[in-house]
Amino acid sequence: MIAAAGLLYLGLFAIAASMSRHRRALAGPWHQPATAPLLAPVGWCLILGSLLAILPHWQGGVGLVSWIGLLPLIGGTLLLGLSYRPRWLVHGAAAAVLLSLAGALKGA
């Protein structure tokens, strides 16, 4: 569940960073024109990866419902962050990478 939450955050962050108006607020290495077209497909792959990370632990329905519950929670966190403190989202992405790694190590 921890890895799925981290991957979901990273996926939604990548999709937000691929949009021109959010890219300016999140200014980072993804601000370069060469990386911008890659962010949206990578974001969608991370979101799919988060779904695939949660399903094996809970057989079918419970995992899907848990993932659907995580989606608005993490999406709302990103929405509020983009509205009030966009710079904090970059730190959140670093924490999401650590969460994903911790969840992957725990699951292994």
Short mmCIF file of N, CA and C in Angstrom, two decimals:
data_model
loop_
_atom_site.label_atom_id
_atom_site.label_comp_id
_atom_site.label_asym_id
_atom_site.label_seq_id
_atom_site.Cartn_x
_atom_site.Cartn_y
_atom_site.Cartn_z
N MET A 1 0.83 -1.19 0.00
CA MET A 1 0.00 0.00 0.00
C MET A 1 0.87 1.26 0.00
N ILE A 2 2.00 1.19 0.70
CA ILE A 2 2.90 2.35 0.77
C ILE A 2 3.51 2.63 -0.60
N ALA A 3 3.96 1.58 -1.26
CA ALA A 3 4.55 1.75 -2.59
C ALA A 3 3.51 2.28 -3.58
N ALA A 4 2.29 1.78 -3.48
CA ALA A 4 1.23 2.24 -4.38
C ALA A 4 0.95 3.72 -4.17
N ALA A 5 0.93 4.17 -2.92
CA ALA A 5 0.68 5.59 -2.64
C ALA A 5 1.82 6.46 -3.19
N GLY A 6 3.05 6.00 -3.02
CA GLY A 6 4.19 6.74 -3.55
C GLY A 6 4.17 6.82 -5.06
N LEU A 7 3.88 5.70 -5.71
CA LEU A 7 3.82 5.70 -7.18
C LEU A 7 2.67 6.55 -7.70
N LEU A 8 1.55 6.52 -7.00
CA LEU A 8 0.41 7.34 -7.40
C LEU A 8 0.74 8.82 -7.29
N TYR A 9 1.40 9.22 -6.21
CA TYR A 9 1.81 10.62 -6.06
C TYR A 9 2.76 11.02 -7.18
N LEU A 10 3.74 10.16 -7.47
CA LEU A 10 4.71 10.49 -8.51
C LEU A 10 4.03 10.57 -9.88
N GLY A 11 3.07 9.69 -10.13
CA GLY A 11 2.37 9.74 -11.41
C GLY A 11 1.55 11.00 -11.57
N LEU A 12 0.81 11.37 -10.54
CA LEU A 12 0.01 12.60 -10.62
C LEU A 12 0.90 13.84 -10.67
N PHE A 13 2.04 13.78 -9.98
CA PHE A 13 3.00 14.88 -10.02
C PHE A 13 3.56 15.04 -11.44
N ALA A 14 3.89 13.92 -12.08
CA ALA A 14 4.43 13.98 -13.45
C ALA A 14 3.39 14.52 -14.42
N ILE A 15 2.14 14.14 -14.25
CA ILE A 15 1.09 14.66 -15.14
C ILE A 15 0.90 16.16 -14.91
N ALA A 16 0.94 16.59 -13.65
CA ALA A 16 0.82 18.02 -13.38
C ALA A 16 2.02 18.79 -13.94
N ALA A 17 3.21 18.21 -13.83
CA ALA A 17 4.41 18.89 -14.33
C ALA A 17 4.43 18.94 -15.85
N SER A 18 3.67 18.06 -16.51
CA SER A 18 3.64 18.08 -17.98
C SER A 18 2.76 19.22 -18.51
N MET A 19 1.90 19.78 -17.68
CA MET A 19 1.03 20.87 -18.11
C MET A 19 1.78 22.19 -18.01
N SER A 20 1.61 23.04 -19.00
CA SER A 20 2.41 24.27 -19.07
C SER A 20 2.19 25.19 -17.88
N ARG A 21 0.97 25.35 -17.41
CA ARG A 21 0.74 26.27 -16.30
C ARG A 21 1.29 25.73 -14.98
N HIS A 22 1.29 24.42 -14.79
CA HIS A 22 1.84 23.85 -13.56
C HIS A 22 3.35 23.71 -13.65
N ARG A 23 3.88 23.53 -14.85
CA ARG A 23 5.32 23.38 -15.03
C ARG A 23 6.05 24.62 -14.55
N ARG A 24 5.47 25.77 -14.78
CA ARG A 24 6.11 27.01 -14.31
C ARG A 24 6.13 27.06 -12.78
N ALA A 25 5.07 26.60 -12.14
CA ALA A 25 5.01 26.64 -10.68
C ALA A 25 5.93 25.60 -10.05
N LEU A 26 6.15 24.49 -10.73
CA LEU A 26 6.96 23.40 -10.18
C LEU A 26 8.40 23.47 -10.63
N ALA A 27 8.79 24.51 -11.34
CA ALA A 27 10.09 24.68 -11.98
C ALA A 27 11.18 23.75 -11.44
N GLY A 28 11.62 22.89 -12.31
CA GLY A 28 12.67 21.94 -11.99
C GLY A 28 13.29 21.44 -13.28
N PRO A 29 13.96 20.29 -13.24
CA PRO A 29 14.58 19.77 -14.46
C PRO A 29 13.56 19.42 -15.54
N TRP A 30 12.31 19.19 -15.15
CA TRP A 30 11.26 18.88 -16.13
C TRP A 30 10.80 20.13 -16.86
N HIS A 31 11.33 21.29 -16.51
CA HIS A 31 10.95 22.56 -17.12
C HIS A 31 11.52 22.69 -18.53
N GLN A 32 12.46 21.84 -18.90
CA GLN A 32 13.08 21.91 -20.22
C GLN A 32 12.11 21.37 -21.28
N PRO A 33 12.09 21.98 -22.45
CA PRO A 33 11.16 21.56 -23.49
C PRO A 33 11.35 20.11 -23.96
N ALA A 34 12.56 19.59 -23.84
CA ALA A 34 12.81 18.23 -24.32
C ALA A 34 12.15 17.17 -23.43
N THR A 35 12.01 17.46 -22.14
CA THR A 35 11.43 16.46 -21.23
C THR A 35 9.93 16.61 -21.05
N ALA A 36 9.37 17.72 -21.42
CA ALA A 36 7.94 17.96 -21.19
C ALA A 36 7.02 16.95 -21.88
N PRO A 37 7.27 16.56 -23.15
CA PRO A 37 6.36 15.59 -23.78
C PRO A 37 6.44 14.20 -23.15
N LEU A 38 7.52 13.90 -22.44
CA LEU A 38 7.67 12.57 -21.83
C LEU A 38 6.97 12.45 -20.49
N LEU A 39 6.67 13.58 -19.87
CA LEU A 39 6.14 13.54 -18.51
C LEU A 39 4.75 12.92 -18.42
N ALA A 40 3.87 13.23 -19.33
CA ALA A 40 2.51 12.69 -19.27
C ALA A 40 2.48 11.17 -19.45
N PRO A 41 3.16 10.60 -20.46
CA PRO A 41 3.15 9.13 -20.56
C PRO A 41 3.81 8.45 -19.37
N VAL A 42 4.88 9.04 -18.85
CA VAL A 42 5.53 8.47 -17.67
C VAL A 42 4.58 8.54 -16.47
N GLY A 43 3.85 9.63 -16.35
CA GLY A 43 2.88 9.77 -15.26
C GLY A 43 1.80 8.71 -15.33
N TRP A 44 1.27 8.48 -16.53
CA TRP A 44 0.23 7.46 -16.67
C TRP A 44 0.78 6.06 -16.38
N CYS A 45 2.02 5.82 -16.77
CA CYS A 45 2.65 4.51 -16.46
C CYS A 45 2.84 4.34 -14.96
N LEU A 46 3.20 5.41 -14.27
CA LEU A 46 3.36 5.34 -12.81
C LEU A 46 2.01 5.10 -12.13
N ILE A 47 0.96 5.71 -12.64
CA ILE A 47 -0.37 5.49 -12.07
C ILE A 47 -0.79 4.03 -12.28
N LEU A 48 -0.55 3.51 -13.47
CA LEU A 48 -0.85 2.10 -13.72
C LEU A 48 0.01 1.20 -12.83
N GLY A 49 1.28 1.58 -12.65
CA GLY A 49 2.16 0.82 -11.76
C GLY A 49 1.66 0.83 -10.32
N SER A 50 1.08 1.92 -9.89
CA SER A 50 0.54 1.97 -8.53
C SER A 50 -0.64 1.02 -8.37
N LEU A 51 -1.46 0.94 -9.41
CA LEU A 51 -2.58 0.00 -9.37
C LEU A 51 -2.08 -1.44 -9.36
N LEU A 52 -1.08 -1.71 -10.17
CA LEU A 52 -0.52 -3.06 -10.22
C LEU A 52 0.24 -3.41 -8.94
N ALA A 53 0.73 -2.40 -8.24
CA ALA A 53 1.44 -2.66 -6.98
C ALA A 53 0.49 -3.01 -5.85
N ILE A 54 -0.73 -2.53 -5.91
CA ILE A 54 -1.67 -2.76 -4.80
C ILE A 54 -2.51 -4.03 -5.00
N LEU A 55 -2.75 -4.42 -6.23
CA LEU A 55 -3.65 -5.55 -6.49
C LEU A 55 -3.16 -6.90 -5.96
N PRO A 56 -1.88 -7.25 -6.06
CA PRO A 56 -1.49 -8.59 -5.57
C PRO A 56 -1.66 -8.79 -4.07
N HIS A 57 -1.61 -7.72 -3.31
CA HIS A 57 -1.69 -7.86 -1.85
C HIS A 57 -3.12 -8.11 -1.38
N TRP A 58 -4.07 -7.52 -2.06
CA TRP A 58 -5.47 -7.74 -1.72
C TRP A 58 -6.16 -8.26 -2.96
N GLN A 59 -6.69 -9.41 -2.88
CA GLN A 59 -7.25 -10.10 -4.04
C GLN A 59 -8.41 -9.32 -4.67
N GLY A 60 -8.14 -8.74 -5.82
CA GLY A 60 -9.19 -8.13 -6.64
C GLY A 60 -9.89 -6.91 -6.07
N GLY A 61 -11.12 -7.10 -5.61
CA GLY A 61 -12.01 -6.00 -5.27
C GLY A 61 -11.52 -5.08 -4.18
N VAL A 62 -10.98 -5.63 -3.10
CA VAL A 62 -10.54 -4.78 -1.99
C VAL A 62 -9.36 -3.90 -2.43
N GLY A 63 -8.44 -4.46 -3.20
CA GLY A 63 -7.31 -3.68 -3.69
C GLY A 63 -7.75 -2.56 -4.62
N LEU A 64 -8.69 -2.87 -5.49
CA LEU A 64 -9.19 -1.85 -6.41
C LEU A 64 -9.91 -0.73 -5.67
N VAL A 65 -10.72 -1.09 -4.69
CA VAL A 65 -11.43 -0.07 -3.91
C VAL A 65 -10.44 0.77 -3.10
N SER A 66 -9.42 0.14 -2.56
CA SER A 66 -8.40 0.88 -1.80
C SER A 66 -7.65 1.85 -2.71
N TRP A 67 -7.34 1.40 -3.93
CA TRP A 67 -6.64 2.28 -4.86
C TRP A 67 -7.52 3.44 -5.28
N ILE A 68 -8.80 3.17 -5.51
CA ILE A 68 -9.74 4.24 -5.88
C ILE A 68 -9.90 5.22 -4.71
N GLY A 69 -9.78 4.74 -3.48
CA GLY A 69 -9.82 5.63 -2.33
C GLY A 69 -8.56 6.47 -2.20
N LEU A 70 -7.41 5.91 -2.59
CA LEU A 70 -6.15 6.66 -2.54
C LEU A 70 -6.11 7.77 -3.60
N LEU A 71 -6.75 7.52 -4.72
CA LEU A 71 -6.68 8.45 -5.84
C LEU A 71 -7.16 9.86 -5.48
N PRO A 72 -8.36 10.04 -4.90
CA PRO A 72 -8.75 11.42 -4.56
C PRO A 72 -7.97 11.99 -3.38
N LEU A 73 -7.50 11.13 -2.49
CA LEU A 73 -6.70 11.62 -1.35
C LEU A 73 -5.40 12.23 -1.83
N ILE A 74 -4.70 11.52 -2.67
CA ILE A 74 -3.42 12.03 -3.16
C ILE A 74 -3.63 13.13 -4.19
N GLY A 75 -4.66 12.99 -5.03
CA GLY A 75 -4.97 14.05 -5.98
C GLY A 75 -5.35 15.35 -5.29
N GLY A 76 -6.10 15.24 -4.20
CA GLY A 76 -6.45 16.44 -3.43
C GLY A 76 -5.24 17.08 -2.77
N THR A 77 -4.32 16.25 -2.31
CA THR A 77 -3.08 16.77 -1.73
C THR A 77 -2.29 17.56 -2.77
N LEU A 78 -2.20 17.02 -3.98
CA LEU A 78 -1.51 17.74 -5.05
C LEU A 78 -2.25 19.01 -5.45
N LEU A 79 -3.56 18.94 -5.48
CA LEU A 79 -4.37 20.11 -5.83
C LEU A 79 -4.15 21.24 -4.82
N LEU A 80 -4.21 20.91 -3.54
CA LEU A 80 -3.97 21.94 -2.53
C LEU A 80 -2.55 22.45 -2.57
N GLY A 81 -1.60 21.55 -2.82
CA GLY A 81 -0.21 21.97 -2.93
C GLY A 81 0.02 22.90 -4.10
N LEU A 82 -0.60 22.60 -5.25
CA LEU A 82 -0.45 23.48 -6.40
C LEU A 82 -1.10 24.83 -6.16
N SER A 83 -2.15 24.86 -5.36
CA SER A 83 -2.85 26.12 -5.10
C SER A 83 -2.10 27.00 -4.10
N TYR A 84 -1.52 26.39 -3.07
CA TYR A 84 -0.97 27.19 -1.97
C TYR A 84 0.54 27.13 -1.84
N ARG A 85 1.15 25.97 -1.98
CA ARG A 85 2.59 25.84 -1.80
C ARG A 85 3.19 24.91 -2.86
N PRO A 86 3.33 25.39 -4.11
CA PRO A 86 3.83 24.50 -5.16
C PRO A 86 5.24 23.99 -4.92
N ARG A 87 6.07 24.75 -4.23
CA ARG A 87 7.45 24.31 -3.98
C ARG A 87 7.48 23.10 -3.05
N TRP A 88 6.50 22.96 -2.19
CA TRP A 88 6.46 21.82 -1.26
C TRP A 88 6.21 20.52 -2.00
N LEU A 89 5.59 20.58 -3.17
CA LEU A 89 5.29 19.36 -3.91
C LEU A 89 6.56 18.67 -4.39
N VAL A 90 7.61 19.43 -4.66
CA VAL A 90 8.88 18.84 -5.06
C VAL A 90 9.45 18.02 -3.90
N HIS A 91 9.34 18.54 -2.69
CA HIS A 91 9.79 17.78 -1.51
C HIS A 91 8.90 16.55 -1.30
N GLY A 92 7.63 16.71 -1.61
CA GLY A 92 6.70 15.58 -1.54
C GLY A 92 7.06 14.50 -2.54
N ALA A 93 7.55 14.90 -3.72
CA ALA A 93 7.97 13.91 -4.72
C ALA A 93 9.19 13.13 -4.23
N ALA A 94 10.11 13.81 -3.56
CA ALA A 94 11.26 13.11 -2.99
C ALA A 94 10.81 12.14 -1.91
N ALA A 95 9.86 12.55 -1.09
CA ALA A 95 9.32 11.65 -0.06
C ALA A 95 8.56 10.49 -0.69
N ALA A 96 7.89 10.72 -1.83
CA ALA A 96 7.17 9.65 -2.51
C ALA A 96 8.13 8.62 -3.09
N VAL A 97 9.29 9.07 -3.56
CA VAL A 97 10.30 8.13 -4.04
C VAL A 97 10.76 7.25 -2.89
N LEU A 98 11.01 7.86 -1.74
CA LEU A 98 11.42 7.08 -0.56
C LEU A 98 10.33 6.12 -0.11
N LEU A 99 9.08 6.57 -0.14
CA LEU A 99 7.97 5.69 0.21
C LEU A 99 7.85 4.51 -0.75
N SER A 100 8.03 4.78 -2.03
CA SER A 100 7.95 3.71 -3.01
C SER A 100 9.06 2.69 -2.80
N LEU A 101 10.26 3.18 -2.53
CA LEU A 101 11.37 2.27 -2.28
C LEU A 101 11.16 1.47 -0.99
N ALA A 102 10.67 2.14 0.04
CA ALA A 102 10.40 1.43 1.30
C ALA A 102 9.31 0.39 1.13
N GLY A 103 8.28 0.73 0.39
CA GLY A 103 7.21 -0.23 0.15
C GLY A 103 7.67 -1.40 -0.70
N ALA A 104 8.55 -1.13 -1.67
CA ALA A 104 9.07 -2.20 -2.51
C ALA A 104 9.98 -3.13 -1.69
N LEU A 105 10.78 -2.55 -0.81
CA LEU A 105 11.66 -3.38 0.04
C LEU A 105 10.86 -4.18 1.04
N LYS A 106 9.79 -3.60 1.56
CA LYS A 106 8.95 -4.31 2.52
C LYS A 106 8.21 -5.46 1.85
N GLY A 107 7.76 -5.22 0.60
CA GLY A 107 7.03 -6.24 -0.12
C GLY A 107 7.91 -7.36 -0.67
N ALA A 108 9.21 -7.09 -0.80
CA ALA A 108 10.11 -8.10 -1.37
C ALA A 108 10.50 -9.18 -0.40
#
